[in-house]
């Protein structure tokens, strides 16, 4: 079994994506992601402009892929398939009142994409916030030329939530810092 499948199935189970949904979307996702990619997140989401369409968001260490299912005929179609380095102005905003996180990014074609990810509980919402920080902040810092190994970890971000400092390793939930999870959630990525 390749790295993608080994990491995809546990990530889907961790966010509660049902097995039939996983089985249905996996062939489409497998065509978009190389076998050696490490899955960071698999979750259901919606798009604010089309809330009736159910989407599945896949985030790997190098790619963002979103598939959607049409409501009437339940057909799958690829909505977005891009490398993370091709995304600009990536931002995410946890909303504790609505218990969701909005992820937004500008794709290479200039279209601003927005996805709403509902959290089952408040701790899951902050775990998503920390996960997006781990995946996107190093890329944004490298792109802006502010990647500095001597920089403090809790310095405000270039983009992102903006209203909260970056969590330190001690402040991250155990799920994100446990040694068994480290390769899946915080691998070294060359940008």
PDB file of C-alpha atoms in Angstrom, residues 92 125-135 164 167 172-173 176:
ATOM      1  CA  UNK A  92      -8.249  30.716   7.643  1.00  0.00           C
ATOM      2  CA  UNK A 125     -11.876  23.729  15.488  1.00  0.00           C
ATOM      3  CA  UNK A 126      -8.671  24.810  17.243  1.00  0.00           C
ATOM      4  CA  UNK A 127      -6.928  21.628  16.063  1.00  0.00           C
ATOM      5  CA  UNK A 128      -7.782  22.619  12.485  1.00  0.00           C
ATOM      6  CA  UNK A 129      -6.437  26.103  13.160  1.00  0.00           C
ATOM      7  CA  UNK A 130      -3.159  24.643  14.463  1.00  0.00           C
ATOM      8  CA  UNK A 131      -2.958  22.185  11.568  1.00  0.00           C
ATOM      9  CA  UNK A 132      -3.383  24.951   8.968  1.00  0.00           C
ATOM     10  CA  UNK A 133      -0.689  26.925  10.780  1.00  0.00           C
ATOM     11  CA  UNK A 134       1.707  23.988  10.525  1.00  0.00           C
ATOM     12  CA  UNK A 135       1.014  23.454   6.822  1.00  0.00           C
ATOM     13  CA  UNK A 164      -4.166  34.856  17.793  1.00  0.00           C
ATOM     14  CA  UNK A 167       0.645  28.099  19.163  1.00  0.00           C
ATOM     15  CA  UNK A 172      -0.610  22.278  20.657  1.00  0.00           C
ATOM     16  CA  UNK A 173      -3.020  19.452  21.399  1.00  0.00           C
ATOM     17  CA  UNK A 176      -0.734  17.258  16.801  1.00  0.00           C
TER      18      UNK A 176
END
